[in-house]
Coordinates of C-alpha atoms in Angstrom, one line a residue:
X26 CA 123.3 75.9 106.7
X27 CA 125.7 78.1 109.0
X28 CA 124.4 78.4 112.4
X29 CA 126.5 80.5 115.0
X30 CA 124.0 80.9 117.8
X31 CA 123.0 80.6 121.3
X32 CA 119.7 81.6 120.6
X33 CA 116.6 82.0 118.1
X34 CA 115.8 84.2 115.9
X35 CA 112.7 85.5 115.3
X36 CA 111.0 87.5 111.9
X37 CA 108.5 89.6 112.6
X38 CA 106.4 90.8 109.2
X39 CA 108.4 93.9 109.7
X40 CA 111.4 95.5 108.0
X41 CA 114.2 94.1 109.4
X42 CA 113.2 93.4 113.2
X43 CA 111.7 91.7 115.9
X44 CA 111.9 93.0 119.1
X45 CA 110.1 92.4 122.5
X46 CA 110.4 93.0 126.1
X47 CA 111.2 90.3 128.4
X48 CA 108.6 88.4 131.2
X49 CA 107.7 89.9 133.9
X50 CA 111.5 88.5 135.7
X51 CA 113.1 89.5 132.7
X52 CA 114.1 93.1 132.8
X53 CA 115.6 93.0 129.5
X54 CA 114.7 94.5 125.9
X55 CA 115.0 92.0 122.9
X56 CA 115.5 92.7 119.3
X57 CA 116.4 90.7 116.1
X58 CA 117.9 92.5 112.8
X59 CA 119.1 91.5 109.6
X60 CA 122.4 93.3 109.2
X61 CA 126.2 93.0 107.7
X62 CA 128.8 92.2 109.5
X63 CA 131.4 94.7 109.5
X64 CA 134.7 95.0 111.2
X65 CA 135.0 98.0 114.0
X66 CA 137.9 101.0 113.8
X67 CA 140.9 100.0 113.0
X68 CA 139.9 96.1 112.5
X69 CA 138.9 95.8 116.5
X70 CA 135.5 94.6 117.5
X71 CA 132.5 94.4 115.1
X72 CA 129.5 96.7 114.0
X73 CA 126.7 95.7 112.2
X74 CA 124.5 97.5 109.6
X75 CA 121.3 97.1 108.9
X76 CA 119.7 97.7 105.2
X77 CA 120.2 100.4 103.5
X78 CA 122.4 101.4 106.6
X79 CA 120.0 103.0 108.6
X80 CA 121.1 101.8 111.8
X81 CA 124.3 100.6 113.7
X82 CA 124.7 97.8 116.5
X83 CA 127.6 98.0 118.6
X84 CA 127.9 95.0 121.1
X85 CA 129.9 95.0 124.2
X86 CA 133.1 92.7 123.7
X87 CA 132.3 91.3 126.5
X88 CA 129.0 89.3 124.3
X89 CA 131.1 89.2 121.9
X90 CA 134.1 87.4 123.7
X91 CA 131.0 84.8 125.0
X92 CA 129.5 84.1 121.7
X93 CA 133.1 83.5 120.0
X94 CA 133.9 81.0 123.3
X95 CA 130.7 79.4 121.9
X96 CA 131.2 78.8 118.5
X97 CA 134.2 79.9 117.1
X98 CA 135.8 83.4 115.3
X99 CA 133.2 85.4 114.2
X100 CA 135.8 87.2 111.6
X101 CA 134.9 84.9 109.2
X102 CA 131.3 86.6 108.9
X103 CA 132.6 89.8 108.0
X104 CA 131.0 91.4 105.0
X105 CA 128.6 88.7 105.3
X106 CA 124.4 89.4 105.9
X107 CA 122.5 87.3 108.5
X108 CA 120.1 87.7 111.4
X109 CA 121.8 89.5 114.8
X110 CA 119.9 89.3 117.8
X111 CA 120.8 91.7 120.6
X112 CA 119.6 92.4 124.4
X113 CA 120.0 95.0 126.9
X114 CA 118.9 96.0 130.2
X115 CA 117.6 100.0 130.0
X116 CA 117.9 100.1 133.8
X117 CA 121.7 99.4 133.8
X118 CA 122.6 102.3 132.1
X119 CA 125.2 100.9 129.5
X120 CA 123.6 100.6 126.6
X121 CA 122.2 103.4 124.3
X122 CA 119.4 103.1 122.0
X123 CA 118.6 106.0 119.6
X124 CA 116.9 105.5 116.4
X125 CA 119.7 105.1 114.4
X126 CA 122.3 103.2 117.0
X127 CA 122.3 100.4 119.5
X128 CA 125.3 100.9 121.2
X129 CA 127.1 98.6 123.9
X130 CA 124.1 96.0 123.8
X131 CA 124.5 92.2 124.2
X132 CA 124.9 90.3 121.3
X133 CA 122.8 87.0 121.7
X134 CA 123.4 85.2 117.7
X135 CA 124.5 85.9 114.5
X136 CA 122.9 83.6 111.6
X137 CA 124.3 83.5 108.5
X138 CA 122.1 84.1 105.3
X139 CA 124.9 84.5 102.9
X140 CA 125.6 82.3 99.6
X141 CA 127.3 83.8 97.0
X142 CA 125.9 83.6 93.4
X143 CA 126.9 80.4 91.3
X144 CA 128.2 80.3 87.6
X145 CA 127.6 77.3 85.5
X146 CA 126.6 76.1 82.3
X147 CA 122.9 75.0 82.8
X148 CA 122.8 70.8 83.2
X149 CA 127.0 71.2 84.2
X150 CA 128.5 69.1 87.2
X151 CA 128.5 72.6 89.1
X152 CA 125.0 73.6 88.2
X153 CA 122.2 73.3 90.9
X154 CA 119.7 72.1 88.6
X155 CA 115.9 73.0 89.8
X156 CA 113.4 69.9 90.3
X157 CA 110.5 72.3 91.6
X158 CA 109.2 75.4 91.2
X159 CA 108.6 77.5 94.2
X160 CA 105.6 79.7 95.1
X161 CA 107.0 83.0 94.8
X162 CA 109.7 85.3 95.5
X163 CA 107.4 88.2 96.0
X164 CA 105.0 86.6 99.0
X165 CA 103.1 88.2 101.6
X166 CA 103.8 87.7 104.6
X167 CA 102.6 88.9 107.9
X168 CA 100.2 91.2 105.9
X169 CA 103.5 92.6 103.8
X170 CA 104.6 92.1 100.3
X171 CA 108.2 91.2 100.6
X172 CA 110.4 91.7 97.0
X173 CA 114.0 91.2 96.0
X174 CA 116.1 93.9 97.0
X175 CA 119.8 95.2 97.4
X176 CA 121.2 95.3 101.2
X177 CA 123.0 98.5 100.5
X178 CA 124.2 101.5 97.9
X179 CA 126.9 99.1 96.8
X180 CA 124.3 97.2 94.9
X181 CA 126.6 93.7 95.6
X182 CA 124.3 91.9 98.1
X183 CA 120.9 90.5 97.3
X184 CA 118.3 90.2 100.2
X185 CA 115.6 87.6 98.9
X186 CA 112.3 86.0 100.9
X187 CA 111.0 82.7 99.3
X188 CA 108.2 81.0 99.8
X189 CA 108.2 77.4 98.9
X190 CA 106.6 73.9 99.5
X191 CA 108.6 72.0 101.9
X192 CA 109.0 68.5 102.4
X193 CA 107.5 66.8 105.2
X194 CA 109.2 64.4 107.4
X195 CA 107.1 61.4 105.7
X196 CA 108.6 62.6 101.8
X197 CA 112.3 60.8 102.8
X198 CA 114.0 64.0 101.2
X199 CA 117.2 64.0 102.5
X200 CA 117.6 68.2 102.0
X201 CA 117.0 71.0 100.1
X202 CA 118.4 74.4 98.1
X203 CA 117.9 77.5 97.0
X204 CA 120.6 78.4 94.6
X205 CA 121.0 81.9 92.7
X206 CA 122.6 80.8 89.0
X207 CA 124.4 82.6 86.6
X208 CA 124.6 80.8 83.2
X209 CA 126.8 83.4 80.7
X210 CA 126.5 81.3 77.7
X211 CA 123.2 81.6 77.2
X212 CA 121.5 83.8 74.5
X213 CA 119.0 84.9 77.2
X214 CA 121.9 86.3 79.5
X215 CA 123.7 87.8 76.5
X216 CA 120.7 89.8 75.4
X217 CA 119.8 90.8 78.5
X218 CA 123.8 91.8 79.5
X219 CA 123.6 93.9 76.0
X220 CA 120.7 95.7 77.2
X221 CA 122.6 96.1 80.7
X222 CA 120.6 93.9 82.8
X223 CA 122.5 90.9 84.6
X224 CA 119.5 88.0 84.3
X225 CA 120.1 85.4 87.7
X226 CA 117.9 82.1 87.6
X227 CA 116.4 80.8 91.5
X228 CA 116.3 77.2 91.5
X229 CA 114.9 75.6 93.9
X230 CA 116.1 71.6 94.7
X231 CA 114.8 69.3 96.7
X232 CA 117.1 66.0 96.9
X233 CA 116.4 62.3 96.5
X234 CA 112.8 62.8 96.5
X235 CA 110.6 63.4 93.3
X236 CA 107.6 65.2 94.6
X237 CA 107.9 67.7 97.6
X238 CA 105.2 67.9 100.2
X239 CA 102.3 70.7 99.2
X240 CA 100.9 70.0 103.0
X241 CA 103.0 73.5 104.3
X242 CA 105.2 75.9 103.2
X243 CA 108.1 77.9 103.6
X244 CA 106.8 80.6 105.4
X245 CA 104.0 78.2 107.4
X246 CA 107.5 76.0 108.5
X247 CA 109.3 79.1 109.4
X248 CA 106.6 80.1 112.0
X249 CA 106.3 76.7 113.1
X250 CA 110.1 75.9 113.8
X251 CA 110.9 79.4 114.5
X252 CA 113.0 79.2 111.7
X253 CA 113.6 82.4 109.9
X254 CA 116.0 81.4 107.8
X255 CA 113.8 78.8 105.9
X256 CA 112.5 81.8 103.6
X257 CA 115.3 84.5 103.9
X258 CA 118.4 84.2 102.0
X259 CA 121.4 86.6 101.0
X260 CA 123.3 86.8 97.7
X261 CA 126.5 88.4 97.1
X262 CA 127.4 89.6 93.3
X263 CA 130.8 89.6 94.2
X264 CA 131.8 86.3 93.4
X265 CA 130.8 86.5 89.2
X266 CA 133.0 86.9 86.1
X267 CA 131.2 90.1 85.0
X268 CA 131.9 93.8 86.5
X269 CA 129.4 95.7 88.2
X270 CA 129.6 98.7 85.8
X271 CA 128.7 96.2 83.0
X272 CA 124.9 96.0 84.0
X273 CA 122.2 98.6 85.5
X274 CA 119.4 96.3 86.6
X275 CA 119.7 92.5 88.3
X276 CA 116.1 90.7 87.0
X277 CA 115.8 86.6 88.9
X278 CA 113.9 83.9 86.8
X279 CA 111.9 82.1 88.6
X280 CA 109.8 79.1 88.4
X281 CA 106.8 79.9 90.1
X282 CA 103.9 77.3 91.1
X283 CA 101.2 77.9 93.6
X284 CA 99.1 74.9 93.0
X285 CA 101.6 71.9 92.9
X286 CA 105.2 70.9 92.9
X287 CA 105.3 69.8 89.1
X288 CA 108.1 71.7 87.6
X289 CA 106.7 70.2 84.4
X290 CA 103.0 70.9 85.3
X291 CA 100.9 73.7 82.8
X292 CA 100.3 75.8 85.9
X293 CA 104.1 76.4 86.6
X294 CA 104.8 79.9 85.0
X295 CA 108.2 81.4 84.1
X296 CA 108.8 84.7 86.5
X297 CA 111.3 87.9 86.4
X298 CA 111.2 89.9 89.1
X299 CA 113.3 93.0 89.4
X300 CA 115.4 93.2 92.0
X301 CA 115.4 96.5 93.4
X302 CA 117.2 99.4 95.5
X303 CA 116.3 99.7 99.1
X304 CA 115.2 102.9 98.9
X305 CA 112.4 101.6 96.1
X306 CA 111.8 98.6 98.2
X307 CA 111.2 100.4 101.7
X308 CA 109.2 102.4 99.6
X309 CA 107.0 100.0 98.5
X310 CA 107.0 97.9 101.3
X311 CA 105.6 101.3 103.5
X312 CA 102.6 100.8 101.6
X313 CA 101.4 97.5 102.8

């Protein structure tokens, strides 16, 4: 995974944020969005947007300037999605907050989410074949109901939260995947691409171990480690061999198991999900 941090995030069950306000010494504000990493005017600096780009964050170079003395360039992040925590101190004065701005805070991380999607013929050198099913891609969490969605208007970024057994540190698995597939030869993606839906397949590997650990999950680990990005992942559409104006709809095929880890087992069901627009997704997710 790509981690360019000094500190850790945090997912709340909300939208996109966390945010707190420091200890009792601490006089500063603390938030935590997902967001895209864009370049500032005229290619200076960096702003980041959060879904459906509802709000902006503006750091100070001066964070900036820290963070990249940390741990390298953060240009090659643009037009990438990941978590961006920020700080500020409301009794400096510098920063302003409004509802739809955070301008002239400190930046504190940026964790990439971003993968873009893969295309393969299914059981190829380059495919990332699946050896479990996960739970879902449509878990609640936090008392929400979290579905596949698009990051933006420009329908070519793919936020997804998975919920999934994860191995324990007795099962000797050495790591694990999510990978986002594209397979264009077969009869399932033509049909679908005829009917103008592009059909994407979620596998889910876990490597040089047969049988993951059912003793936690994703989301349980996540809380645990304070590890966000165990369940939250980004895909970008750019990367495929099919335009955009080809397909209306994106649907994800899932293997989903809630009982076991068998991706052979009678319980493991095959699952397509929708992915939709942020517009439908905050309005859905508003209703939890």
């Amino acid at each position: 995974m790509k981690h360019w941090a000094l500190g850790v995030a945090l997912l709340a069950g909300g939208l996109t944020m966390t945010s707190c306000l420091g200890g009792d010494s601490d006089p500063n504000n603390y938030a935590s969005y997902l967001t895209k990493v864009n370049y500032g005017y005229m290619g200076m600096s960096y702003i980041f947007t959060t879904p459906g780009n509802e709000k902006t964050i503006t750091p100070t170079q001066s964070s900036i300037n820290a963070l990249e003395g940390n741990g390298g360039s953060l240009s090659k992040f643009v037009g990438q999605i990941g978590l961006t925590g920020i700080y500020w101190n409301p009794d400096e004065g510098v920063a302003t907050v409004t509802e739809t701005s955070f301008d002239q805070v400190n930046m504190q991380y940026f964790y990439s989410l971003d993968a873009p999607v893969r295309t393969a013929t299914r059981g190829a050198n380059n495919d990332s074949v699946a050896t479990h099913p996960i739970i879902s891609v449509t878990p609640q969490v936090g008392g929400y109901t979290y579905k596949p969605y698009f990051f933006d208007n420009n329908r070519q970024d793919i936020v997804l939260v998975m919920d999934y057994y994860v191995p324990d540190s007795y099962s000797g698995a050495t790591s694990v995947s999510t990978t986002l597939m594209y397979y264009p030869d077969e009869q399932a993606t033509k049909d679908a691409l005829a009917q103008g839906i592009l059909r994407l397949y979620l596998n889910y590997r876990v490597h040089f171990r047969e049988n993951a650990s059912e003793n936690f999950n994703s989301g349980q680990h996540a809380i645990q480690q304070s590890q966000p990005w165990a369940y939250q992942k980004a895909f970008r559409l750019t990367s495929l061999p099919v335009s955009t104006s080809a397909y209306q709809y994106v649907d994800i095929v899932t293997q989903e198991n809630e009982l076991n880890t068998d991706l052979d087992s009678d319980q493991t069901k095959t699952v397509t999900t929708r992915v939709l627009t942020y517009e439908e997704y905050k309005a859905e997710f508003g209703q939890n």
